[in-house]
Amino acid sequence: MADSAGRRPRVQGASGSRPEPGAGSLCDADPVKIIGLGLDATEISRIAAALERYGDRFLRRIYTEGEIAYCRRKHDPSPSLAARFAAKEAAMKALGTGASRGVYWTGIEVVRHHGPPHLEFHGGAARRCEQLGATRALVTLTHARDLAIAHVMLVAD
């Protein structure tokens, strides 16, 4: 993007410039090793249709009791369910397993008490994290109109 004079904004750290050490740049943060990345987009209407057609059977197959309880508190649970579905898919991609090799839908749980959501891994998903050397999972969820998107990053501190 250019300003009204046609100049492009200068971003510190871009085009060969480097921030001074200790200048508060992201480079000053403690290093982490990225173990795996996953991104998924899920249609909210698809989750709503599965919920309508299969009801509790669908919920119990995909979600933990905590996730079900959290989403049922919402006026319309479908966007929150879709975001959690996308997070589970993204986590499976980050783990490199898909829904196989002992990693089950309910083995990946999106937990949100206060503040941002976080992931908890159980069973085969927890074992896979350990095999990969992942010490933390970062998750971002969003939904708008008919799309829920989740991004998961597995890291080692």
PDB file of C-alpha atoms in Angstrom:
ATOM      1  CA  MET A   1       0.000   0.000   0.000  1.00  0.00           C
ATOM      2  CA  ALA A   2       1.189   3.495  -0.681  1.00  0.00           C
ATOM      3  CA  ASP A   3       0.390   6.784   1.057  1.00  0.00           C
ATOM      4  CA  SER A   4      -1.103   9.804  -0.719  1.00  0.00           C
ATOM      5  CA  ALA A   5       2.355  10.813  -1.994  1.00  0.00           C
ATOM      6  CA  GLY A   6       2.855   7.362  -3.511  1.00  0.00           C
ATOM      7  CA  ARG A   7       5.434   6.269  -0.932  1.00  0.00           C
ATOM      8  CA  ARG A   8       5.374   2.761   0.437  1.00  0.00           C
ATOM      9  CA  PRO A   9       5.462   2.481   4.217  1.00  0.00           C
ATOM     10  CA  ARG A  10       8.796   1.404   5.661  1.00  0.00           C
ATOM     11  CA  VAL A  11       8.595  -1.568   7.957  1.00  0.00           C
ATOM     12  CA  GLN A  12      11.389  -2.018  10.464  1.00  0.00           C
ATOM     13  CA  GLY A  13      13.246  -5.203   9.652  1.00  0.00           C
ATOM     14  CA  ALA A  14      12.167  -5.192   5.981  1.00  0.00           C
ATOM     15  CA  SER A  15      14.263  -4.349   2.910  1.00  0.00           C
ATOM     16  CA  GLY A  16      17.567  -4.977   4.621  1.00  0.00           C
ATOM     17  CA  SER A  17      17.068  -2.700   7.626  1.00  0.00           C
ATOM     18  CA  ARG A  18      17.556  -4.315  11.012  1.00  0.00           C
ATOM     19  CA  PRO A  19      16.310  -3.172  14.387  1.00  0.00           C
ATOM     20  CA  GLU A  20      18.899  -2.322  16.994  1.00  0.00           C
ATOM     21  CA  PRO A  21      19.486  -5.089  19.562  1.00  0.00           C
ATOM     22  CA  GLY A  22      17.230  -4.577  22.566  1.00  0.00           C
ATOM     23  CA  ALA A  23      14.879  -2.301  20.595  1.00  0.00           C
ATOM     24  CA  GLY A  24      11.869  -4.374  21.602  1.00  0.00           C
ATOM     25  CA  SER A  25      11.668  -6.360  18.381  1.00  0.00           C
ATOM     26  CA  LEU A  26      10.197  -9.827  18.179  1.00  0.00           C
ATOM     27  CA  CYS A  27      13.735 -11.095  17.734  1.00  0.00           C
ATOM     28  CA  ASP A  28      14.372 -10.378  21.425  1.00  0.00           C
ATOM     29  CA  ALA A  29      11.853 -13.029  22.476  1.00  0.00           C
ATOM     30  CA  ASP A  30      13.037 -16.390  23.730  1.00  0.00           C
ATOM     31  CA  PRO A  31      13.433 -18.712  20.737  1.00  0.00           C
ATOM     32  CA  VAL A  32      10.968 -21.506  20.154  1.00  0.00           C
ATOM     33  CA  LYS A  33      11.145 -24.345  17.679  1.00  0.00           C
ATOM     34  CA  ILE A  34       8.082 -24.842  15.493  1.00  0.00           C
ATOM     35  CA  ILE A  35       7.216 -28.540  15.515  1.00  0.00           C
ATOM     36  CA  GLY A  36       4.064 -28.469  13.396  1.00  0.00           C
ATOM     37  CA  LEU A  37       1.537 -26.128  11.794  1.00  0.00           C
ATOM     38  CA  GLY A  38      -2.074 -26.735  10.887  1.00  0.00           C
ATOM     39  CA  LEU A  39      -4.787 -24.576   9.371  1.00  0.00           C
ATOM     40  CA  ASP A  40      -8.398 -25.504   8.696  1.00  0.00           C
ATOM     41  CA  ALA A  41     -11.584 -23.808   7.533  1.00  0.00           C
ATOM     42  CA  THR A  42     -14.950 -25.415   8.278  1.00  0.00           C
ATOM     43  CA  GLU A  43     -18.354 -24.400   6.961  1.00  0.00           C
ATOM     44  CA  ILE A  44     -20.645 -23.572   9.882  1.00  0.00           C
ATOM     45  CA  SER A  45     -23.672 -24.757   7.888  1.00  0.00           C
ATOM     46  CA  ARG A  46     -22.038 -28.186   7.486  1.00  0.00           C
ATOM     47  CA  ILE A  47     -21.682 -28.547  11.261  1.00  0.00           C
ATOM     48  CA  ALA A  48     -25.245 -27.266  11.802  1.00  0.00           C
ATOM     49  CA  ALA A  49     -26.542 -29.854   9.308  1.00  0.00           C
ATOM     50  CA  ALA A  50     -24.639 -32.687  11.031  1.00  0.00           C
ATOM     51  CA  LEU A  51     -25.995 -31.555  14.388  1.00  0.00           C
ATOM     52  CA  GLU A  52     -29.541 -31.460  12.994  1.00  0.00           C
ATOM     53  CA  ARG A  53     -29.233 -34.863  11.349  1.00  0.00           C
ATOM     54  CA  TYR A  54     -27.256 -36.837  13.954  1.00  0.00           C
ATOM     55  CA  GLY A  55     -27.763 -34.858  17.176  1.00  0.00           C
ATOM     56  CA  ASP A  56     -26.001 -36.131  20.286  1.00  0.00           C
ATOM     57  CA  ARG A  57     -24.394 -39.017  18.392  1.00  0.00           C
ATOM     58  CA  PHE A  58     -22.454 -36.500  16.279  1.00  0.00           C
ATOM     59  CA  LEU A  59     -21.552 -34.395  19.313  1.00  0.00           C
ATOM     60  CA  ARG A  60     -20.240 -37.337  21.363  1.00  0.00           C
ATOM     61  CA  ARG A  61     -18.161 -38.647  18.445  1.00  0.00           C
ATOM     62  CA  ILE A  62     -16.363 -35.343  17.824  1.00  0.00           C
ATOM     63  CA  TYR A  63     -16.441 -33.250  21.002  1.00  0.00           C
ATOM     64  CA  THR A  64     -15.564 -33.686  24.677  1.00  0.00           C
ATOM     65  CA  GLU A  65     -18.174 -33.152  27.386  1.00  0.00           C
ATOM     66  CA  GLY A  66     -16.547 -29.823  28.247  1.00  0.00           C
ATOM     67  CA  GLU A  67     -16.709 -28.617  24.635  1.00  0.00           C
ATOM     68  CA  ILE A  68     -20.345 -29.686  24.315  1.00  0.00           C
ATOM     69  CA  ALA A  69     -21.286 -27.898  27.543  1.00  0.00           C
ATOM     70  CA  TYR A  70     -19.455 -24.716  26.496  1.00  0.00           C
ATOM     71  CA  CYS A  71     -21.091 -24.595  23.056  1.00  0.00           C
ATOM     72  CA  ARG A  72     -24.573 -25.399  24.364  1.00  0.00           C
ATOM     73  CA  ARG A  73     -24.440 -22.249  26.504  1.00  0.00           C
ATOM     74  CA  LYS A  74     -24.408 -20.209  23.292  1.00  0.00           C
ATOM     75  CA  HIS A  75     -27.645 -18.978  21.673  1.00  0.00           C
ATOM     76  CA  ASP A  76     -26.496 -20.689  18.450  1.00  0.00           C
ATOM     77  CA  PRO A  77     -23.892 -23.366  19.189  1.00  0.00           C
ATOM     78  CA  SER A  78     -23.022 -24.044  15.534  1.00  0.00           C
ATOM     79  CA  PRO A  79     -20.319 -21.348  15.071  1.00  0.00           C
ATOM     80  CA  SER A  80     -18.513 -22.425  18.256  1.00  0.00           C
ATOM     81  CA  LEU A  81     -18.832 -26.102  17.331  1.00  0.00           C
ATOM     82  CA  ALA A  82     -17.480 -25.361  13.843  1.00  0.00           C
ATOM     83  CA  ALA A  83     -14.521 -23.419  15.272  1.00  0.00           C
ATOM     84  CA  ARG A  84     -13.694 -26.356  17.547  1.00  0.00           C
ATOM     85  CA  PHE A  85     -14.040 -28.797  14.652  1.00  0.00           C
ATOM     86  CA  ALA A  86     -11.629 -26.642  12.623  1.00  0.00           C
ATOM     87  CA  ALA A  87      -9.210 -26.553  15.586  1.00  0.00           C
ATOM     88  CA  LYS A  88      -9.262 -30.343  15.848  1.00  0.00           C
ATOM     89  CA  GLU A  89      -8.594 -30.671  12.095  1.00  0.00           C
ATOM     90  CA  ALA A  90      -5.795 -28.097  12.283  1.00  0.00           C
ATOM     91  CA  ALA A  91      -4.271 -29.877  15.288  1.00  0.00           C
ATOM     92  CA  MET A  92      -4.340 -33.213  13.442  1.00  0.00           C
ATOM     93  CA  LYS A  93      -2.505 -31.567  10.547  1.00  0.00           C
ATOM     94  CA  ALA A  94       0.066 -30.092  12.947  1.00  0.00           C
ATOM     95  CA  LEU A  95       0.496 -33.531  14.532  1.00  0.00           C
ATOM     96  CA  GLY A  96       0.933 -35.055  11.061  1.00  0.00           C
ATOM     97  CA  THR A  97      -1.632 -37.779  11.709  1.00  0.00           C
ATOM     98  CA  GLY A  98      -5.053 -36.794  10.471  1.00  0.00           C
ATOM     99  CA  ALA A  99      -7.784 -38.709  12.294  1.00  0.00           C
ATOM    100  CA  SER A 100      -5.666 -41.852  12.461  1.00  0.00           C
ATOM    101  CA  ARG A 101      -2.680 -43.466  14.187  1.00  0.00           C
ATOM    102  CA  GLY A 102      -4.434 -43.413  17.554  1.00  0.00           C
ATOM    103  CA  VAL A 103      -5.447 -39.744  17.382  1.00  0.00           C
ATOM    104  CA  TYR A 104      -9.182 -39.372  17.914  1.00  0.00           C
ATOM    105  CA  TRP A 105     -11.458 -36.351  17.716  1.00  0.00           C
ATOM    106  CA  THR A 106     -12.065 -36.326  21.461  1.00  0.00           C
ATOM    107  CA  GLY A 107      -8.325 -36.591  22.125  1.00  0.00           C
ATOM    108  CA  ILE A 108      -7.976 -32.959  21.095  1.00  0.00           C
ATOM    109  CA  GLU A 109      -9.906 -30.534  23.284  1.00  0.00           C
ATOM    110  CA  VAL A 110     -10.422 -26.791  22.957  1.00  0.00           C
ATOM    111  CA  VAL A 111     -10.672 -25.368  26.473  1.00  0.00           C
ATOM    112  CA  ARG A 112     -11.718 -21.840  27.314  1.00  0.00           C
ATOM    113  CA  HIS A 113     -12.431 -20.801  30.866  1.00  0.00           C
ATOM    114  CA  HIS A 114     -11.401 -17.132  30.882  1.00  0.00           C
ATOM    115  CA  GLY A 115      -9.247 -15.455  28.288  1.00  0.00           C
ATOM    116  CA  PRO A 116      -8.149 -17.015  25.018  1.00  0.00           C
ATOM    117  CA  PRO A 117      -8.822 -20.669  24.190  1.00  0.00           C
ATOM    118  CA  HIS A 118      -6.100 -23.266  24.483  1.00  0.00           C
ATOM    119  CA  LEU A 119      -5.669 -26.895  23.443  1.00  0.00           C
ATOM    120  CA  GLU A 120      -5.401 -29.934  25.659  1.00  0.00           C
ATOM    121  CA  PHE A 121      -4.296 -33.271  24.221  1.00  0.00           C
ATOM    122  CA  HIS A 122      -5.390 -36.655  25.567  1.00  0.00           C
ATOM    123  CA  GLY A 123      -4.523 -40.277  24.743  1.00  0.00           C
ATOM    124  CA  GLY A 124      -2.908 -40.807  21.344  1.00  0.00           C
ATOM    125  CA  ALA A 125      -2.795 -37.079  20.615  1.00  0.00           C
ATOM    126  CA  ALA A 126      -0.819 -36.462  23.824  1.00  0.00           C
ATOM    127  CA  ARG A 127       1.537 -39.331  22.979  1.00  0.00           C
ATOM    128  CA  ARG A 128       2.092 -37.915  19.485  1.00  0.00           C
ATOM    129  CA  CYS A 129       2.935 -34.483  20.963  1.00  0.00           C
ATOM    130  CA  GLU A 130       5.477 -36.165  23.199  1.00  0.00           C
ATOM    131  CA  GLN A 131       6.990 -38.102  20.251  1.00  0.00           C
ATOM    132  CA  LEU A 132       7.359 -34.863  18.298  1.00  0.00           C
ATOM    133  CA  GLY A 133       8.867 -33.015  21.254  1.00  0.00           C
ATOM    134  CA  ALA A 134       6.105 -30.405  21.359  1.00  0.00           C
ATOM    135  CA  THR A 135       5.814 -28.627  24.693  1.00  0.00           C
ATOM    136  CA  ARG A 136       2.997 -26.203  23.859  1.00  0.00           C
ATOM    137  CA  ALA A 137       0.187 -25.756  21.366  1.00  0.00           C
ATOM    138  CA  LEU A 138      -0.963 -22.318  20.271  1.00  0.00           C
ATOM    139  CA  VAL A 139      -4.443 -21.993  18.781  1.00  0.00           C
ATOM    140  CA  THR A 140      -6.373 -19.173  17.151  1.00  0.00           C
ATOM    141  CA  LEU A 141     -10.093 -19.466  16.351  1.00  0.00           C
ATOM    142  CA  THR A 142     -12.371 -17.195  14.367  1.00  0.00           C
ATOM    143  CA  HIS A 143     -15.748 -17.408  12.681  1.00  0.00           C
ATOM    144  CA  ALA A 144     -17.784 -15.113  10.464  1.00  0.00           C
ATOM    145  CA  ARG A 145     -20.796 -15.662   8.247  1.00  0.00           C
ATOM    146  CA  ASP A 146     -20.541 -19.345   7.268  1.00  0.00           C
ATOM    147  CA  LEU A 147     -16.883 -20.052   7.911  1.00  0.00           C
ATOM    148  CA  ALA A 148     -14.923 -21.016  11.006  1.00  0.00           C
ATOM    149  CA  ILE A 149     -11.140 -20.990  10.802  1.00  0.00           C
ATOM    150  CA  ALA A 150      -8.512 -22.335  13.175  1.00  0.00           C
ATOM    151  CA  HIS A 151      -4.735 -22.185  13.145  1.00  0.00           C
ATOM    152  CA  VAL A 152      -2.642 -24.435  15.388  1.00  0.00           C
ATOM    153  CA  MET A 153       1.090 -24.218  16.013  1.00  0.00           C
ATOM    154  CA  LEU A 154       2.952 -26.872  17.993  1.00  0.00           C
ATOM    155  CA  VAL A 155       6.169 -25.558  19.515  1.00  0.00           C
ATOM    156  CA  ALA A 156       9.054 -26.698  21.692  1.00  0.00           C
ATOM    157  CA  ASP A 157      10.427 -24.175  24.183  1.00  0.00           C
TER     158      ASP A 157
END
